[in-house]
PDB file of C-alpha atoms in Angstrom:
ATOM      1  CA  MET T   1     108.802  81.439 116.931  1.00 71.00           C
ATOM      2  CA  THR T   2     106.419  80.617 114.140  1.00 87.00           C
ATOM      3  CA  ARG T   3     107.515  80.106 110.571  1.00 88.00           C
ATOM      4  CA  MET T   4     105.640  83.258 109.476  1.00 84.00           C
ATOM      5  CA  LYS T   5     107.459  85.431 112.027  1.00 84.00           C
ATOM      6  CA  LEU T   6     110.826  84.019 110.985  1.00 86.00           C
ATOM      7  CA  LEU T   7     109.999  84.689 107.342  1.00 87.00           C
ATOM      8  CA  ALA T   8     108.945  88.267 108.194  1.00 84.00           C
ATOM      9  CA  ILE T   9     112.205  88.859 110.086  1.00 86.00           C
ATOM     10  CA  ALA T  10     114.278  87.356 107.259  1.00 90.00           C
ATOM     11  CA  THR T  11     112.493  89.540 104.703  1.00 91.00           C
ATOM     12  CA  PHE T  12     113.045  92.620 106.887  1.00 90.00           C
ATOM     13  CA  LEU T  13     116.745  91.784 107.271  1.00 92.00           C
ATOM     14  CA  LEU T  14     117.044  91.379 103.492  1.00 94.00           C
ATOM     15  CA  THR T  15     115.389  94.774 103.025  1.00 93.00           C
ATOM     16  CA  LEU T  16     117.710  96.415 105.567  1.00 93.00           C
ATOM     17  CA  SER T  17     120.742  94.782 103.966  1.00 95.00           C
ATOM     18  CA  ILE T  18     119.862  95.939 100.461  1.00 96.00           C
ATOM     19  CA  GLY T  19     119.115  99.435 101.760  1.00 93.00           C
ATOM     20  CA  GLY T  20     122.373  99.498 103.697  1.00 95.00           C
ATOM     21  CA  VAL T  21     124.411  98.446 100.671  1.00 96.00           C
ATOM     22  CA  GLY T  22     122.661 101.088  98.572  1.00 95.00           C
ATOM     23  CA  GLY T  23     123.374 103.768 101.164  1.00 93.00           C
ATOM     24  CA  TRP T  24     127.006 102.766 101.399  1.00 95.00           C
ATOM     25  CA  VAL T  25     127.460 102.799  97.611  1.00 95.00           C
ATOM     26  CA  MET T  26     125.965 106.297  97.329  1.00 91.00           C
ATOM     27  CA  TRP T  27     128.010 107.487 100.332  1.00 91.00           C
ATOM     28  CA  HIS T  28     131.156 106.015  98.772  1.00 92.00           C
ATOM     29  CA  PHE T  29     130.564 108.121  95.642  1.00 87.00           C
ATOM     30  CA  HIS T  30     129.785 111.241  97.737  1.00 84.00           C
ATOM     31  CA  MET T  31     126.261 111.587  96.394  1.00 81.00           C
ATOM     32  CA  PRO T  32     123.753 113.916  98.090  1.00 77.00           C
ATOM     33  CA  LEU T  33     121.478 112.301 100.683  1.00 78.00           C
ATOM     34  CA  ALA T  34     123.495 109.142 100.186  1.00 84.00           C
ATOM     35  CA  TRP T  35     121.908 106.931 102.824  1.00 87.00           C
ATOM     36  CA  LEU T  36     118.348 107.891 101.902  1.00 82.00           C
ATOM     37  CA  LEU T  37     118.699 107.834  98.119  1.00 84.00           C
ATOM     38  CA  GLY T  38     120.943 104.776  98.053  1.00 89.00           C
ATOM     39  CA  ALA T  39     118.529 102.740 100.134  1.00 89.00           C
ATOM     40  CA  MET T  40     115.578 103.978  98.094  1.00 86.00           C
ATOM     41  CA  ILE T  41     117.199 103.232  94.724  1.00 88.00           C
ATOM     42  CA  PHE T  42     118.552  99.824  95.660  1.00 92.00           C
ATOM     43  CA  CYS T  43     115.328  98.700  97.368  1.00 90.00           C
ATOM     44  CA  GLY T  44     113.297 100.020  94.424  1.00 85.00           C
ATOM     45  CA  LEU T  45     115.427  98.056  91.973  1.00 89.00           C
ATOM     46  CA  ALA T  46     115.256  94.947  94.183  1.00 92.00           C
ATOM     47  CA  ALA T  47     111.461  95.222  94.328  1.00 88.00           C
ATOM     48  CA  LEU T  48     111.309  95.581  90.545  1.00 86.00           C
ATOM     49  CA  ALA T  49     113.492  92.463  90.286  1.00 92.00           C
ATOM     50  CA  GLY T  50     110.904  90.611  92.352  1.00 90.00           C
ATOM     51  CA  LEU T  51     112.776  90.235  95.628  1.00 91.00           C
ATOM     52  CA  PRO T  52     110.518  89.932  98.688  1.00 90.00           C
ATOM     53  CA  LEU T  53     111.038  93.210 100.547  1.00 88.00           C
ATOM     54  CA  ALA T  54     109.010  94.334 103.524  1.00 85.00           C
ATOM     55  CA  MET T  55     108.985  96.433 106.639  1.00 80.00           C
ATOM     56  CA  PRO T  56     106.965  94.754 109.384  1.00 79.00           C
ATOM     57  CA  LYS T  57     104.584  96.833 111.496  1.00 79.00           C
ATOM     58  CA  PHE T  58     106.793  96.548 114.583  1.00 79.00           C
ATOM     59  CA  ALA T  59     109.645  98.307 112.768  1.00 81.00           C
ATOM     60  CA  ARG T  60     107.713 101.408 111.638  1.00 79.00           C
ATOM     61  CA  PRO T  61     107.472 103.309 114.994  1.00 87.00           C
ATOM     62  CA  PRO T  62     111.207 103.170 115.803  1.00 88.00           C
ATOM     63  CA  MET T  63     112.097 104.035 112.193  1.00 81.00           C
ATOM     64  CA  THR T  64     109.700 106.982 112.225  1.00 82.00           C
ATOM     65  CA  ALA T  65     111.107 108.161 115.561  1.00 89.00           C
ATOM     66  CA  THR T  66     114.674 107.904 114.261  1.00 85.00           C
ATOM     67  CA  ILE T  67     113.898 109.890 111.111  1.00 79.00           C
ATOM     68  CA  GLY T  68     111.991 112.481 113.166  1.00 83.00           C
ATOM     69  CA  ALA T  69     114.884 112.845 115.603  1.00 87.00           C
ATOM     70  CA  MET T  70     117.394 113.192 112.766  1.00 79.00           C
ATOM     71  CA  LEU T  71     115.300 115.888 111.060  1.00 76.00           C
ATOM     72  CA  GLY T  72     114.454 117.664 114.309  1.00 81.00           C
ATOM     73  CA  THR T  73     118.035 117.877 115.522  1.00 82.00           C
ATOM     74  CA  SER T  74     119.161 119.367 112.218  1.00 75.00           C
ATOM     75  CA  PHE T  75     117.195 122.568 112.958  1.00 77.00           C
ATOM     76  CA  SER T  76     118.512 125.333 115.171  1.00 79.00           C
ATOM     77  CA  PRO T  77     117.211 128.795 116.090  1.00 80.00           C
ATOM     78  CA  ALA T  78     119.458 130.146 113.323  1.00 79.00           C
ATOM     79  CA  VAL T  79     117.170 128.534 110.750  1.00 76.00           C
ATOM     80  CA  PHE T  80     114.395 130.959 111.706  1.00 79.00           C
ATOM     81  CA  GLU T  81     116.524 134.128 111.603  1.00 81.00           C
ATOM     82  CA  HIS T  82     115.558 134.637 107.970  1.00 78.00           C
ATOM     83  CA  ALA T  83     111.901 133.604 108.277  1.00 79.00           C
ATOM     84  CA  GLY T  84     110.733 136.984 106.998  1.00 82.00           C
ATOM     85  CA  VAL T  85     112.378 136.294 103.654  1.00 82.00           C
ATOM     86  CA  TRP T  86     110.339 133.116 103.330  1.00 83.00           C
ATOM     87  CA  LEU T  87     106.974 134.902 103.176  1.00 86.00           C
ATOM     88  CA  ARG T  88     107.257 135.743  99.478  1.00 85.00           C
ATOM     89  CA  SER T  89     108.330 132.189  98.677  1.00 87.00           C
ATOM     90  CA  LEU T  90     105.525 130.698 100.759  1.00 88.00           C
ATOM     91  CA  ALA T  91     102.956 132.941  99.059  1.00 89.00           C
ATOM     92  CA  GLY T  92     104.266 131.827  95.668  1.00 92.00           C
ATOM     93  CA  LEU T  93     104.140 128.230  96.824  1.00 91.00           C
ATOM     94  CA  VAL T  94     100.408 128.513  97.538  1.00 92.00           C
ATOM     95  CA  PHE T  95      99.767 129.593  93.934  1.00 94.00           C
ATOM     96  CA  PHE T  96     102.153 126.984  92.528  1.00 93.00           C
ATOM     97  CA  ILE T  97     100.473 124.157  94.447  1.00 93.00           C
ATOM     98  CA  ALA T  98      97.011 125.266  93.316  1.00 95.00           C
ATOM     99  CA  ALA T  99      98.152 125.500  89.680  1.00 96.00           C
ATOM    100  CA  ALA T 100     100.067 122.203  89.733  1.00 94.00           C
ATOM    101  CA  ALA T 101      97.189 120.340  91.392  1.00 95.00           C
ATOM    102  CA  SER T 102      94.723 121.788  88.852  1.00 96.00           C
ATOM    103  CA  VAL T 103      96.879 120.811  85.883  1.00 97.00           C
ATOM    104  CA  ALA T 104      97.466 117.330  87.326  1.00 96.00           C
ATOM    105  CA  TYR T 105      93.724 116.877  87.941  1.00 97.00           C
ATOM    106  CA  VAL T 106      92.875 117.826  84.360  1.00 97.00           C
ATOM    107  CA  TYR T 107      95.636 115.534  83.066  1.00 97.00           C
ATOM    108  CA  PHE T 108      94.419 112.582  85.129  1.00 97.00           C
ATOM    109  CA  ARG T 109      90.813 113.159  84.002  1.00 97.00           C
ATOM    110  CA  LYS T 110      91.442 113.790  80.293  1.00 97.00           C
ATOM    111  CA  VAL T 111      94.554 111.742  79.521  1.00 96.00           C
ATOM    112  CA  GLY T 112      94.505 109.148  82.292  1.00 94.00           C
ATOM    113  CA  LYS T 113      90.719 108.717  82.095  1.00 95.00           C
ATOM    114  CA  PHE T 114      90.514 108.541  85.907  1.00 96.00           C
ATOM    115  CA  ASP T 115      87.179 108.950  87.644  1.00 96.00           C
ATOM    116  CA  HIS T 116      86.709 112.184  89.642  1.00 96.00           C
ATOM    117  CA  PRO T 117      87.738 110.950  93.136  1.00 95.00           C
ATOM    118  CA  THR T 118      90.796 109.087  91.812  1.00 96.00           C
ATOM    119  CA  ALA T 119      91.934 112.060  89.725  1.00 96.00           C
ATOM    120  CA  PHE T 120      91.315 114.555  92.523  1.00 96.00           C
ATOM    121  CA  PHE T 121      93.127 112.651  95.293  1.00 95.00           C
ATOM    122  CA  SER T 122      95.950 111.644  92.934  1.00 95.00           C
ATOM    123  CA  ALA T 123      96.505 115.299  91.975  1.00 95.00           C
ATOM    124  CA  MET T 124      96.354 116.822  95.450  1.00 93.00           C
ATOM    125  CA  PRO T 125      99.595 117.269  97.372  1.00 88.00           C
ATOM    126  CA  GLY T 126      99.520 115.728 100.784  1.00 81.00           C
ATOM    127  CA  GLY T 127     100.481 112.685 102.733  1.00 80.00           C
ATOM    128  CA  LEU T 128     100.311 109.392 100.912  1.00 78.00           C
ATOM    129  CA  VAL T 129      98.263 107.674 103.614  1.00 80.00           C
ATOM    130  CA  GLU T 130      95.855 110.594 103.991  1.00 86.00           C
ATOM    131  CA  MET T 131      95.201 110.942 100.254  1.00 90.00           C
ATOM    132  CA  VAL T 132      94.712 107.180  99.788  1.00 88.00           C
ATOM    133  CA  THR T 133      92.371 106.976 102.786  1.00 88.00           C
ATOM    134  CA  LEU T 134      90.298 110.008 101.799  1.00 91.00           C
ATOM    135  CA  GLY T 135      90.218 108.912  98.157  1.00 92.00           C
ATOM    136  CA  ALA T 136      89.067 105.410  99.034  1.00 91.00           C
ATOM    137  CA  GLU T 137      86.340 106.809 101.334  1.00 94.00           C
ATOM    138  CA  ARG T 138      85.005 108.834  98.417  1.00 95.00           C
ATOM    139  CA  GLY T 139      85.041 105.959  95.934  1.00 94.00           C
ATOM    140  CA  GLY T 140      88.468 106.438  94.328  1.00 94.00           C
ATOM    141  CA  ASP T 141      90.827 103.677  93.238  1.00 93.00           C
ATOM    142  CA  GLU T 142      93.149 103.489  96.227  1.00 89.00           C
ATOM    143  CA  ARG T 143      95.764 101.423  94.379  1.00 88.00           C
ATOM    144  CA  MET T 144      96.053 104.056  91.641  1.00 93.00           C
ATOM    145  CA  ILE T 145      96.127 106.941  94.140  1.00 93.00           C
ATOM    146  CA  SER T 146      98.875 105.255  96.152  1.00 87.00           C
ATOM    147  CA  LEU T 147     100.855 104.453  92.999  1.00 88.00           C
ATOM    148  CA  ILE T 148     100.658 108.065  91.763  1.00 92.00           C
ATOM    149  CA  HIS T 149     101.735 109.480  95.142  1.00 89.00           C
ATOM    150  CA  ALA T 150     104.509 106.923  95.591  1.00 83.00           C
ATOM    151  CA  ALA T 151     105.866 107.746  92.121  1.00 87.00           C
ATOM    152  CA  ARG T 152     105.690 111.488  92.894  1.00 89.00           C
ATOM    153  CA  ILE T 153     107.536 111.052  96.185  1.00 83.00           C
ATOM    154  CA  PHE T 154     110.118 108.760  94.599  1.00 83.00           C
ATOM    155  CA  LEU T 155     110.808 111.194  91.732  1.00 87.00           C
ATOM    156  CA  VAL T 156     110.992 114.289  93.948  1.00 86.00           C
ATOM    157  CA  VAL T 157     113.204 112.698  96.575  1.00 81.00           C
ATOM    158  CA  LEU T 158     115.410 111.156  93.906  1.00 81.00           C
ATOM    159  CA  SER T 159     115.848 114.226  91.706  1.00 85.00           C
ATOM    160  CA  LEU T 160     115.653 117.248  94.025  1.00 84.00           C
ATOM    161  CA  PRO T 161     119.035 116.825  95.778  1.00 80.00           C
ATOM    162  CA  PHE T 162     120.776 116.639  92.409  1.00 80.00           C
ATOM    163  CA  VAL T 163     118.862 119.634  91.027  1.00 84.00           C
ATOM    164  CA  ILE T 164     119.669 121.732  94.100  1.00 82.00           C
ATOM    165  CA  GLN T 165     123.302 120.698  93.919  1.00 79.00           C
ATOM    166  CA  LEU T 166     123.437 121.546  90.218  1.00 82.00           C
ATOM    167  CA  ILE T 167     121.838 124.967  90.710  1.00 83.00           C
ATOM    168  CA  SER T 168     123.781 125.914  93.833  1.00 80.00           C
ATOM    169  CA  GLY T 169     127.131 124.449  92.759  1.00 75.00           C
ATOM    170  CA  GLY T 170     127.132 122.456  95.991  1.00 64.00           C
ATOM    171  CA  ARG T 171     130.335 120.539  95.322  1.00 57.00           C
ATOM    172  CA  ASP T 172     133.728 122.132  95.249  1.00 55.00           C
ATOM    173  CA  ARG T 173     135.989 121.661  92.238  1.00 54.00           C
ATOM    174  CA  SER T 174     138.041 118.791  93.699  1.00 54.00           C
ATOM    175  CA  GLU T 175     134.911 116.737  94.396  1.00 56.00           C
ATOM    176  CA  ARG T 176     133.561 117.337  90.872  1.00 54.00           C
ATOM    177  CA  VAL T 177     136.893 116.254  89.363  1.00 53.00           C
ATOM    178  CA  LYS T 178     136.868 113.139  91.557  1.00 54.00           C
ATOM    179  CA  LEU T 179     133.308 112.277  90.466  1.00 52.00           C
ATOM    180  CA  ARG T 180     134.143 112.816  86.797  1.00 53.00           C
ATOM    181  CA  SER T 181     137.140 110.506  87.082  1.00 53.00           C
ATOM    182  CA  ILE T 182     135.017 107.829  88.753  1.00 54.00           C
ATOM    183  CA  PHE T 183     132.330 107.941  86.048  1.00 52.00           C
ATOM    184  CA  SER T 184     134.740 108.220  83.121  1.00 54.00           C
ATOM    185  CA  ARG T 185     136.477 104.912  83.868  1.00 50.00           C
TER     186      ARG T 185
END
């Protein structure tokens, strides 16, 4: 095996280890989406600290398949029993997305001083890869578009479970007391 391949494997193992520790820590404290958020937070902090983290190309397909299988198996026919109720929410979502994208576009143009393609593809909701690719094809700054979308994804995935839990009262009283005692030490 070449030195480059060994380095890539070592970097990948470091990334998996940091993500695993982060997931375990969040799981230990009974946080929502513990394994996802823990890995994301710990790997984000490690990257900010300058550690060499990476996911080699060979690892992406099995990881994507695993995540897809986990998400797919969590759905049952019972999920769609209330689909009629969703129509009002979905209609509202269309208007919300249009308004949010418009406000973000204006913000990126006026405050961020982005050029048109960069502002447009940074503001539009959609897949990170698709927006970066389309933006770059139309002359946008692909680094800025990817940074904006990565920050959006990071903030939504990091905050939404806690917001939903706060609104819905997702933890019973004993778990809240346990968490308070942990954080008040």
